[in-house]
PDB file of C-alpha atoms in Angstrom:
ATOM      1  CA  UNK J   1      -0.240   0.020  -0.002  1.00 51.00           C
ATOM      2  CA  UNK J   2       1.771   3.517  -1.045  1.00 55.00           C
ATOM      3  CA  UNK J   3       2.603   6.166   1.386  1.00 51.00           C
ATOM      4  CA  UNK J   4       0.197   8.635   0.640  1.00 51.00           C
ATOM      5  CA  UNK J   5      -2.599   6.286   1.475  1.00 59.00           C
ATOM      6  CA  UNK J   6      -5.326   5.450   4.240  1.00 61.00           C
ATOM      7  CA  UNK J   7      -4.266   2.647   6.508  1.00 62.00           C
ATOM      8  CA  UNK J   8      -7.348  -0.214   7.638  1.00 71.00           C
ATOM      9  CA  UNK J   9      -8.388  -1.790  10.928  1.00 73.00           C
ATOM     10  CA  UNK J  10      -7.953  -5.588  10.608  1.00 76.00           C
ATOM     11  CA  UNK J  11      -9.377  -7.813  13.815  1.00 75.00           C
ATOM     12  CA  UNK J  12      -7.492 -11.207  13.825  1.00 76.00           C
ATOM     13  CA  UNK J  13     -10.491 -13.544  15.517  1.00 75.00           C
ATOM     14  CA  UNK J  14     -10.211 -17.129  16.416  1.00 74.00           C
ATOM     15  CA  UNK J  15     -12.066 -20.170  18.294  1.00 72.00           C
ATOM     16  CA  UNK J  16     -10.292 -20.078  21.193  1.00 72.00           C
ATOM     17  CA  UNK J  17      -7.562 -18.934  22.532  1.00 71.00           C
ATOM     18  CA  UNK J  18      -4.095 -20.303  21.564  1.00 75.00           C
ATOM     19  CA  UNK J  19      -5.538 -20.902  17.758  1.00 78.00           C
ATOM     20  CA  UNK J  20      -2.386 -19.107  16.632  1.00 80.00           C
ATOM     21  CA  UNK J  21      -3.096 -15.820  15.702  1.00 81.00           C
ATOM     22  CA  UNK J  22       0.233 -14.068  18.040  1.00 82.00           C
ATOM     23  CA  UNK J  23       2.245 -16.335  15.166  1.00 85.00           C
ATOM     24  CA  UNK J  24       0.755 -15.821  12.423  1.00 86.00           C
ATOM     25  CA  UNK J  25       1.149 -12.651  13.516  1.00 84.00           C
ATOM     26  CA  UNK J  26       4.418 -12.024  14.149  1.00 86.00           C
ATOM     27  CA  UNK J  27       5.117 -13.740  10.003  1.00 90.00           C
ATOM     28  CA  UNK J  28       3.448 -11.022   9.001  1.00 87.00           C
ATOM     29  CA  UNK J  29       5.811  -8.815  11.095  1.00 86.00           C
ATOM     30  CA  UNK J  30       8.658 -10.898   9.325  1.00 88.00           C
ATOM     31  CA  UNK J  31       7.978 -10.778   6.037  1.00 89.00           C
ATOM     32  CA  UNK J  32       7.304  -6.896   6.271  1.00 87.00           C
ATOM     33  CA  UNK J  33      10.134  -5.925   8.771  1.00 81.00           C
ATOM     34  CA  UNK J  34      12.029  -3.672   5.898  1.00 83.00           C
ATOM     35  CA  UNK J  35       8.909  -1.429   4.990  1.00 84.00           C
ATOM     36  CA  UNK J  36       6.651  -1.294   8.050  1.00 87.00           C
ATOM     37  CA  UNK J  37       6.965  -0.750  11.650  1.00 88.00           C
ATOM     38  CA  UNK J  38       5.600  -2.988  13.921  1.00 88.00           C
ATOM     39  CA  UNK J  39       4.322  -1.324  17.696  1.00 88.00           C
ATOM     40  CA  UNK J  40       2.635  -3.434  20.508  1.00 86.00           C
ATOM     41  CA  UNK J  41      -0.431  -1.755  22.259  1.00 83.00           C
ATOM     42  CA  UNK J  42      -1.543  -2.422  25.240  1.00 80.00           C
ATOM     43  CA  UNK J  43      -4.391  -1.632  27.182  1.00 76.00           C
ATOM     44  CA  UNK J  44      -3.540  -0.453  30.468  1.00 76.00           C
ATOM     45  CA  UNK J  45      -5.625  -2.494  33.774  1.00 71.00           C
ATOM     46  CA  UNK J  46      -8.803  -1.066  33.361  1.00 70.00           C
ATOM     47  CA  UNK J  47      -9.120  -2.015  29.517  1.00 69.00           C
ATOM     48  CA  UNK J  48      -8.465   1.418  28.916  1.00 75.00           C
ATOM     49  CA  UNK J  49      -6.710   1.979  25.648  1.00 79.00           C
ATOM     50  CA  UNK J  50      -6.986   5.940  24.351  1.00 82.00           C
ATOM     51  CA  UNK J  51      -3.672   8.402  22.986  1.00 85.00           C
ATOM     52  CA  UNK J  52      -1.983   9.113  25.928  1.00 88.00           C
ATOM     53  CA  UNK J  53      -1.320   5.062  25.974  1.00 88.00           C
ATOM     54  CA  UNK J  54      -0.749   4.329  22.255  1.00 89.00           C
ATOM     55  CA  UNK J  55       1.396   7.129  22.659  1.00 92.00           C
ATOM     56  CA  UNK J  56       3.763   6.254  25.129  1.00 92.00           C
ATOM     57  CA  UNK J  57       3.299   2.766  23.285  1.00 91.00           C
ATOM     58  CA  UNK J  58       4.994   3.328  20.415  1.00 93.00           C
ATOM     59  CA  UNK J  59       7.952   6.303  22.045  1.00 94.00           C
ATOM     60  CA  UNK J  60       8.318   3.035  23.231  1.00 92.00           C
ATOM     61  CA  UNK J  61       8.842   0.776  20.532  1.00 91.00           C
ATOM     62  CA  UNK J  62      10.703   3.394  18.798  1.00 93.00           C
ATOM     63  CA  UNK J  63      13.438   4.344  21.481  1.00 94.00           C
ATOM     64  CA  UNK J  64      14.880   0.974  22.064  1.00 89.00           C
ATOM     65  CA  UNK J  65      18.609   0.078  21.459  1.00 79.00           C
ATOM     66  CA  UNK J  66      19.322  -1.462  18.300  1.00 68.00           C
ATOM     67  CA  UNK J  67      20.931  -4.997  19.144  1.00 58.00           C
ATOM     68  CA  UNK J  68      23.948  -3.695  18.436  1.00 61.00           C
ATOM     69  CA  UNK J  69      27.154  -1.162  19.427  1.00 61.00           C
ATOM     70  CA  UNK J  70      25.640   1.894  16.966  1.00 77.00           C
ATOM     71  CA  UNK J  71      22.929   2.200  20.528  1.00 82.00           C
ATOM     72  CA  UNK J  72      20.889   4.170  17.360  1.00 91.00           C
ATOM     73  CA  UNK J  73      17.348   3.943  18.554  1.00 93.00           C
ATOM     74  CA  UNK J  74      14.043   3.253  15.426  1.00 92.00           C
ATOM     75  CA  UNK J  75      13.152   7.187  16.346  1.00 95.00           C
ATOM     76  CA  UNK J  76      17.541   8.454  15.916  1.00 95.00           C
ATOM     77  CA  UNK J  77      16.325   7.336  12.204  1.00 94.00           C
ATOM     78  CA  UNK J  78      13.360   9.242  11.566  1.00 95.00           C
ATOM     79  CA  UNK J  79      14.637  11.912  13.737  1.00 96.00           C
ATOM     80  CA  UNK J  80      17.547  12.185  10.726  1.00 96.00           C
ATOM     81  CA  UNK J  81      15.780  12.001   8.285  1.00 96.00           C
ATOM     82  CA  UNK J  82      12.989  14.260   9.246  1.00 96.00           C
ATOM     83  CA  UNK J  83      15.492  16.902   9.366  1.00 96.00           C
ATOM     84  CA  UNK J  84      16.591  15.794   6.076  1.00 95.00           C
ATOM     85  CA  UNK J  85      13.113  16.206   4.467  1.00 95.00           C
ATOM     86  CA  UNK J  86      12.775  19.513   5.705  1.00 96.00           C
ATOM     87  CA  UNK J  87      16.491  21.149   4.800  1.00 96.00           C
ATOM     88  CA  UNK J  88      16.053  19.684   0.996  1.00 95.00           C
ATOM     89  CA  UNK J  89      14.455  22.520  -0.433  1.00 94.00           C
ATOM     90  CA  UNK J  90      16.107  25.382   1.784  1.00 94.00           C
ATOM     91  CA  UNK J  91      19.355  23.848   0.095  1.00 94.00           C
ATOM     92  CA  UNK J  92      17.364  23.285  -2.650  1.00 94.00           C
ATOM     93  CA  UNK J  93      16.271  26.632  -3.442  1.00 93.00           C
ATOM     94  CA  UNK J  94      19.626  28.555  -1.986  1.00 91.00           C
ATOM     95  CA  UNK J  95      17.934  29.556   1.188  1.00 91.00           C
ATOM     96  CA  UNK J  96      20.945  27.431   2.911  1.00 91.00           C
ATOM     97  CA  UNK J  97      23.858  27.957   1.103  1.00 87.00           C
ATOM     98  CA  UNK J  98      26.289  24.870   0.054  1.00 87.00           C
ATOM     99  CA  UNK J  99      29.560  24.685  -1.451  1.00 87.00           C
ATOM    100  CA  UNK J 100      29.157  21.439  -3.171  1.00 90.00           C
ATOM    101  CA  UNK J 101      25.278  22.120  -3.045  1.00 91.00           C
ATOM    102  CA  UNK J 102      24.441  18.404  -6.045  1.00 94.00           C
ATOM    103  CA  UNK J 103      27.059  16.775  -3.493  1.00 93.00           C
ATOM    104  CA  UNK J 104      25.054  18.415  -0.471  1.00 92.00           C
ATOM    105  CA  UNK J 105      21.235  17.261  -1.723  1.00 94.00           C
ATOM    106  CA  UNK J 106      22.382  13.431  -2.379  1.00 95.00           C
ATOM    107  CA  UNK J 107      23.916  13.338   0.706  1.00 94.00           C
ATOM    108  CA  UNK J 108      20.222  13.847   2.221  1.00 95.00           C
ATOM    109  CA  UNK J 109      18.092  12.100  -0.466  1.00 94.00           C
ATOM    110  CA  UNK J 110      20.304   8.877  -0.110  1.00 95.00           C
ATOM    111  CA  UNK J 111      21.984   9.160   3.782  1.00 96.00           C
ATOM    112  CA  UNK J 112      20.042  10.964   6.295  1.00 96.00           C
ATOM    113  CA  UNK J 113      20.929   8.915   9.018  1.00 95.00           C
ATOM    114  CA  UNK J 114      24.879   9.387   8.108  1.00 95.00           C
ATOM    115  CA  UNK J 115      24.562  12.775   7.180  1.00 96.00           C
ATOM    116  CA  UNK J 116      22.210  13.138  10.147  1.00 96.00           C
ATOM    117  CA  UNK J 117      24.735  11.596  12.479  1.00 96.00           C
ATOM    118  CA  UNK J 118      25.570  14.396  15.568  1.00 96.00           C
ATOM    119  CA  UNK J 119      27.934  12.274  16.899  1.00 94.00           C
ATOM    120  CA  UNK J 120      30.198  11.864  15.051  1.00 94.00           C
ATOM    121  CA  UNK J 121      33.075  14.651  14.180  1.00 92.00           C
ATOM    122  CA  UNK J 122      33.118  14.714  10.751  1.00 93.00           C
ATOM    123  CA  UNK J 123      29.312  15.100   9.845  1.00 93.00           C
ATOM    124  CA  UNK J 124      29.463  18.772   8.849  1.00 91.00           C
ATOM    125  CA  UNK J 125      25.839  19.254   7.615  1.00 92.00           C
ATOM    126  CA  UNK J 126      24.553  17.927  11.204  1.00 94.00           C
ATOM    127  CA  UNK J 127      27.080  20.092  13.275  1.00 93.00           C
ATOM    128  CA  UNK J 128      26.439  23.007  11.109  1.00 93.00           C
ATOM    129  CA  UNK J 129      22.447  22.514  11.407  1.00 94.00           C
ATOM    130  CA  UNK J 130      23.215  22.222  15.580  1.00 95.00           C
ATOM    131  CA  UNK J 131      25.295  25.901  15.171  1.00 95.00           C
ATOM    132  CA  UNK J 132      22.599  26.995  13.891  1.00 94.00           C
ATOM    133  CA  UNK J 133      19.342  25.728  15.372  1.00 96.00           C
ATOM    134  CA  UNK J 134      17.890  28.508  16.320  1.00 95.00           C
ATOM    135  CA  UNK J 135      17.199  30.452  13.665  1.00 94.00           C
ATOM    136  CA  UNK J 136      17.348  27.749  11.117  1.00 95.00           C
ATOM    137  CA  UNK J 137      13.724  26.373  13.207  1.00 96.00           C
ATOM    138  CA  UNK J 138      11.566  27.786  12.996  1.00 96.00           C
ATOM    139  CA  UNK J 139      12.472  27.533   9.013  1.00 96.00           C
ATOM    140  CA  UNK J 140      12.340  23.138   9.050  1.00 96.00           C
ATOM    141  CA  UNK J 141       8.871  23.427  11.368  1.00 97.00           C
ATOM    142  CA  UNK J 142       7.547  25.172   8.498  1.00 96.00           C
ATOM    143  CA  UNK J 143       9.004  23.130   5.442  1.00 96.00           C
ATOM    144  CA  UNK J 144       7.931  20.152   7.510  1.00 95.00           C
ATOM    145  CA  UNK J 145       4.514  21.107   8.311  1.00 95.00           C
ATOM    146  CA  UNK J 146       3.900  22.300   4.824  1.00 95.00           C
ATOM    147  CA  UNK J 147       5.298  19.141   3.116  1.00 93.00           C
ATOM    148  CA  UNK J 148       3.268  16.445   4.995  1.00 93.00           C
ATOM    149  CA  UNK J 149       0.339  19.183   5.680  1.00 93.00           C
ATOM    150  CA  UNK J 150       0.366  19.340   9.616  1.00 94.00           C
ATOM    151  CA  UNK J 151      -0.665  21.703  12.214  1.00 94.00           C
ATOM    152  CA  UNK J 152       2.610  24.086  13.038  1.00 94.00           C
ATOM    153  CA  UNK J 153       1.772  23.357  16.758  1.00 93.00           C
ATOM    154  CA  UNK J 154       1.949  19.645  16.985  1.00 94.00           C
ATOM    155  CA  UNK J 155       5.177  20.125  14.483  1.00 95.00           C
ATOM    156  CA  UNK J 156       7.185  22.264  16.206  1.00 95.00           C
ATOM    157  CA  UNK J 157       6.376  19.955  19.012  1.00 95.00           C
ATOM    158  CA  UNK J 158       8.227  16.946  17.644  1.00 96.00           C
ATOM    159  CA  UNK J 159      10.855  18.629  15.266  1.00 96.00           C
ATOM    160  CA  UNK J 160      12.121  20.419  19.054  1.00 96.00           C
ATOM    161  CA  UNK J 161      11.491  17.159  20.744  1.00 96.00           C
ATOM    162  CA  UNK J 162      13.688  14.848  18.195  1.00 97.00           C
ATOM    163  CA  UNK J 163      16.085  17.168  17.188  1.00 97.00           C
ATOM    164  CA  UNK J 164      17.118  16.722  21.468  1.00 97.00           C
ATOM    165  CA  UNK J 165      16.643  13.415  21.233  1.00 97.00           C
ATOM    166  CA  UNK J 166      18.812  13.300  17.948  1.00 96.00           C
ATOM    167  CA  UNK J 167      21.525  15.133  19.620  1.00 96.00           C
ATOM    168  CA  UNK J 168      21.288  14.039  23.509  1.00 96.00           C
ATOM    169  CA  UNK J 169      24.315  10.823  22.947  1.00 94.00           C
ATOM    170  CA  UNK J 170      23.378   8.125  22.648  1.00 91.00           C
ATOM    171  CA  UNK J 171      24.308   6.171  26.242  1.00 90.00           C
ATOM    172  CA  UNK J 172      22.886   8.982  28.416  1.00 92.00           C
ATOM    173  CA  UNK J 173      20.637   7.750  30.624  1.00 90.00           C
ATOM    174  CA  UNK J 174      18.179  10.568  30.921  1.00 94.00           C
ATOM    175  CA  UNK J 175      17.962  10.705  27.162  1.00 94.00           C
ATOM    176  CA  UNK J 176      14.678   8.423  26.972  1.00 94.00           C
ATOM    177  CA  UNK J 177      12.869   9.908  30.086  1.00 94.00           C
ATOM    178  CA  UNK J 178      13.971  13.751  28.454  1.00 95.00           C
ATOM    179  CA  UNK J 179      11.624  12.486  25.332  1.00 95.00           C
ATOM    180  CA  UNK J 180       8.369  11.132  26.954  1.00 94.00           C
ATOM    181  CA  UNK J 181       8.132  14.628  29.609  1.00 93.00           C
ATOM    182  CA  UNK J 182       9.017  17.155  26.357  1.00 91.00           C
ATOM    183  CA  UNK J 183       5.626  15.706  24.210  1.00 91.00           C
ATOM    184  CA  UNK J 184       3.317  13.803  27.443  1.00 86.00           C
ATOM    185  CA  UNK J 185       3.781  17.581  28.767  1.00 83.00           C
ATOM    186  CA  UNK J 186       2.500  20.298  26.133  1.00 78.00           C
ATOM    187  CA  UNK J 187      -0.667  21.982  28.316  1.00 76.00           C
ATOM    188  CA  UNK J 188      -1.924  22.877  24.635  1.00 73.00           C
ATOM    189  CA  UNK J 189      -1.704  19.934  22.759  1.00 78.00           C
ATOM    190  CA  UNK J 190      -3.920  17.186  23.385  1.00 87.00           C
ATOM    191  CA  UNK J 191      -2.849  13.528  23.367  1.00 87.00           C
ATOM    192  CA  UNK J 192      -4.722  12.418  20.523  1.00 86.00           C
ATOM    193  CA  UNK J 193      -2.903  15.181  17.567  1.00 89.00           C
ATOM    194  CA  UNK J 194       0.749  14.020  19.417  1.00 92.00           C
ATOM    195  CA  UNK J 195       0.356  11.193  18.103  1.00 90.00           C
ATOM    196  CA  UNK J 196      -1.898  12.250  14.900  1.00 89.00           C
ATOM    197  CA  UNK J 197       0.883  13.647  14.065  1.00 93.00           C
ATOM    198  CA  UNK J 198       4.360  12.061  15.519  1.00 94.00           C
ATOM    199  CA  UNK J 199       2.718   8.822  13.083  1.00 90.00           C
ATOM    200  CA  UNK J 200       2.468  10.883  10.088  1.00 91.00           C
ATOM    201  CA  UNK J 201       6.170  11.617  10.484  1.00 94.00           C
ATOM    202  CA  UNK J 202       6.530   8.286  11.332  1.00 92.00           C
ATOM    203  CA  UNK J 203       4.546   7.430   7.762  1.00 89.00           C
ATOM    204  CA  UNK J 204       5.760   9.007   5.916  1.00 90.00           C
ATOM    205  CA  UNK J 205       8.907   7.304   6.120  1.00 89.00           C
ATOM    206  CA  UNK J 206       7.284   4.004   6.363  1.00 87.00           C
ATOM    207  CA  UNK J 207       4.519   2.191   7.055  1.00 86.00           C
ATOM    208  CA  UNK J 208       3.018   1.960  10.430  1.00 86.00           C
ATOM    209  CA  UNK J 209       1.157  -0.807  12.144  1.00 85.00           C
ATOM    210  CA  UNK J 210      -0.683  -0.871  15.280  1.00 85.00           C
ATOM    211  CA  UNK J 211      -1.019  -3.993  17.360  1.00 84.00           C
ATOM    212  CA  UNK J 212      -2.977  -5.312  20.040  1.00 81.00           C
ATOM    213  CA  UNK J 213      -3.253  -9.151  20.853  1.00 75.00           C
ATOM    214  CA  UNK J 214      -3.910 -10.728  24.410  1.00 70.00           C
ATOM    215  CA  UNK J 215      -6.838  -9.258  23.955  1.00 72.00           C
ATOM    216  CA  UNK J 216      -8.801 -12.208  25.048  1.00 67.00           C
ATOM    217  CA  UNK J 217     -10.094 -10.235  28.500  1.00 68.00           C
ATOM    218  CA  UNK J 218     -11.987  -8.031  25.944  1.00 71.00           C
ATOM    219  CA  UNK J 219     -14.711 -11.120  26.017  1.00 70.00           C
ATOM    220  CA  UNK J 220     -15.679 -11.228  29.478  1.00 74.00           C
ATOM    221  CA  UNK J 221     -15.288  -7.003  29.857  1.00 77.00           C
ATOM    222  CA  UNK J 222     -18.176  -4.927  27.803  1.00 78.00           C
ATOM    223  CA  UNK J 223     -16.934  -2.383  28.367  1.00 79.00           C
ATOM    224  CA  UNK J 224     -13.337  -2.213  28.443  1.00 76.00           C
ATOM    225  CA  UNK J 225     -14.311  -3.742  24.993  1.00 78.00           C
ATOM    226  CA  UNK J 226     -16.162  -0.720  23.896  1.00 80.00           C
ATOM    227  CA  UNK J 227     -13.446   1.659  25.131  1.00 78.00           C
ATOM    228  CA  UNK J 228     -10.631  -0.145  23.438  1.00 78.00           C
ATOM    229  CA  UNK J 229     -13.566   0.058  20.068  1.00 77.00           C
ATOM    230  CA  UNK J 230     -13.884   3.590  20.887  1.00 76.00           C
ATOM    231  CA  UNK J 231      -9.890   4.505  20.334  1.00 76.00           C
ATOM    232  CA  UNK J 232     -10.485   2.298  17.000  1.00 74.00           C
ATOM    233  CA  UNK J 233     -13.152   3.995  16.205  1.00 71.00           C
ATOM    234  CA  UNK J 234     -12.646   7.528  16.577  1.00 65.00           C
ATOM    235  CA  UNK J 235      -9.087   7.872  15.716  1.00 61.00           C
ATOM    236  CA  UNK J 236     -10.037   7.758  12.106  1.00 47.00           C
ATOM    237  CA  UNK J 237      -6.832   9.539  10.865  1.00 46.00           C
ATOM    238  CA  UNK J 238      -5.339   5.934  11.820  1.00 44.00           C
ATOM    239  CA  UNK J 239      -8.136   3.929  10.824  1.00 37.00           C
ATOM    240  CA  UNK J 240     -10.885   2.894   8.287  1.00 33.00           C
ATOM    241  CA  UNK J 241     -14.076   0.350   9.189  1.00 33.00           C
ATOM    242  CA  UNK J 242     -12.535  -2.572  10.250  1.00 33.00           C
ATOM    243  CA  UNK J 243     -12.667  -5.771   8.050  1.00 33.00           C
ATOM    244  CA  UNK J 244     -13.054  -9.688   9.384  1.00 32.00           C
ATOM    245  CA  UNK J 245     -10.284 -11.681   8.576  1.00 30.00           C
TER     246      UNK J 245
END
């Protein structure tokens, strides 16, 4: 499915627990791993699922460190690619000067993760952005909001939070906590709007799939089931009418 198309809400059902739903989901995940990000979402102890809980689940999933010595997370890659996406038109127009414009544009398009490695002293573009972000930041926010048709206020919050995350040392123990604090304690930004913009930012690069598994308990909890269904149906930016498979 193309990235510019809406997704859909799919309900996978079986006659009993242990029938193989989770196994099937894992097979699908492995098959689509190169092009899709799968995020598990969890109801709380009251079987409640809402935008604030899902936002935390997404961020926790995206900030898990890679299983290697790099320390990079999926969110690092997302943040660097978004910076490249927003800076590219400014370099192309000449608003941001470059000694070798074609080379700089090629690097941003083909190697955004390496080009915006703020922890590599040889990444000249990254360190130039770091030195000029106070002035350049508002222009990057506007470019990204216009390109993806996003609200400016929420886009600004995410660009600033992701820039701080991307420029903080990879193994700094407070890095994830500071990100969560920045995006969950915004008095003028609703959790649903924040989640919607984050999902739009992420899905501009890869398909994002939210997976709610282990929900058998909802079969005997009518109120919890209604809460979950309400979230799925009301979050129209993420879902279309349910299809049973």
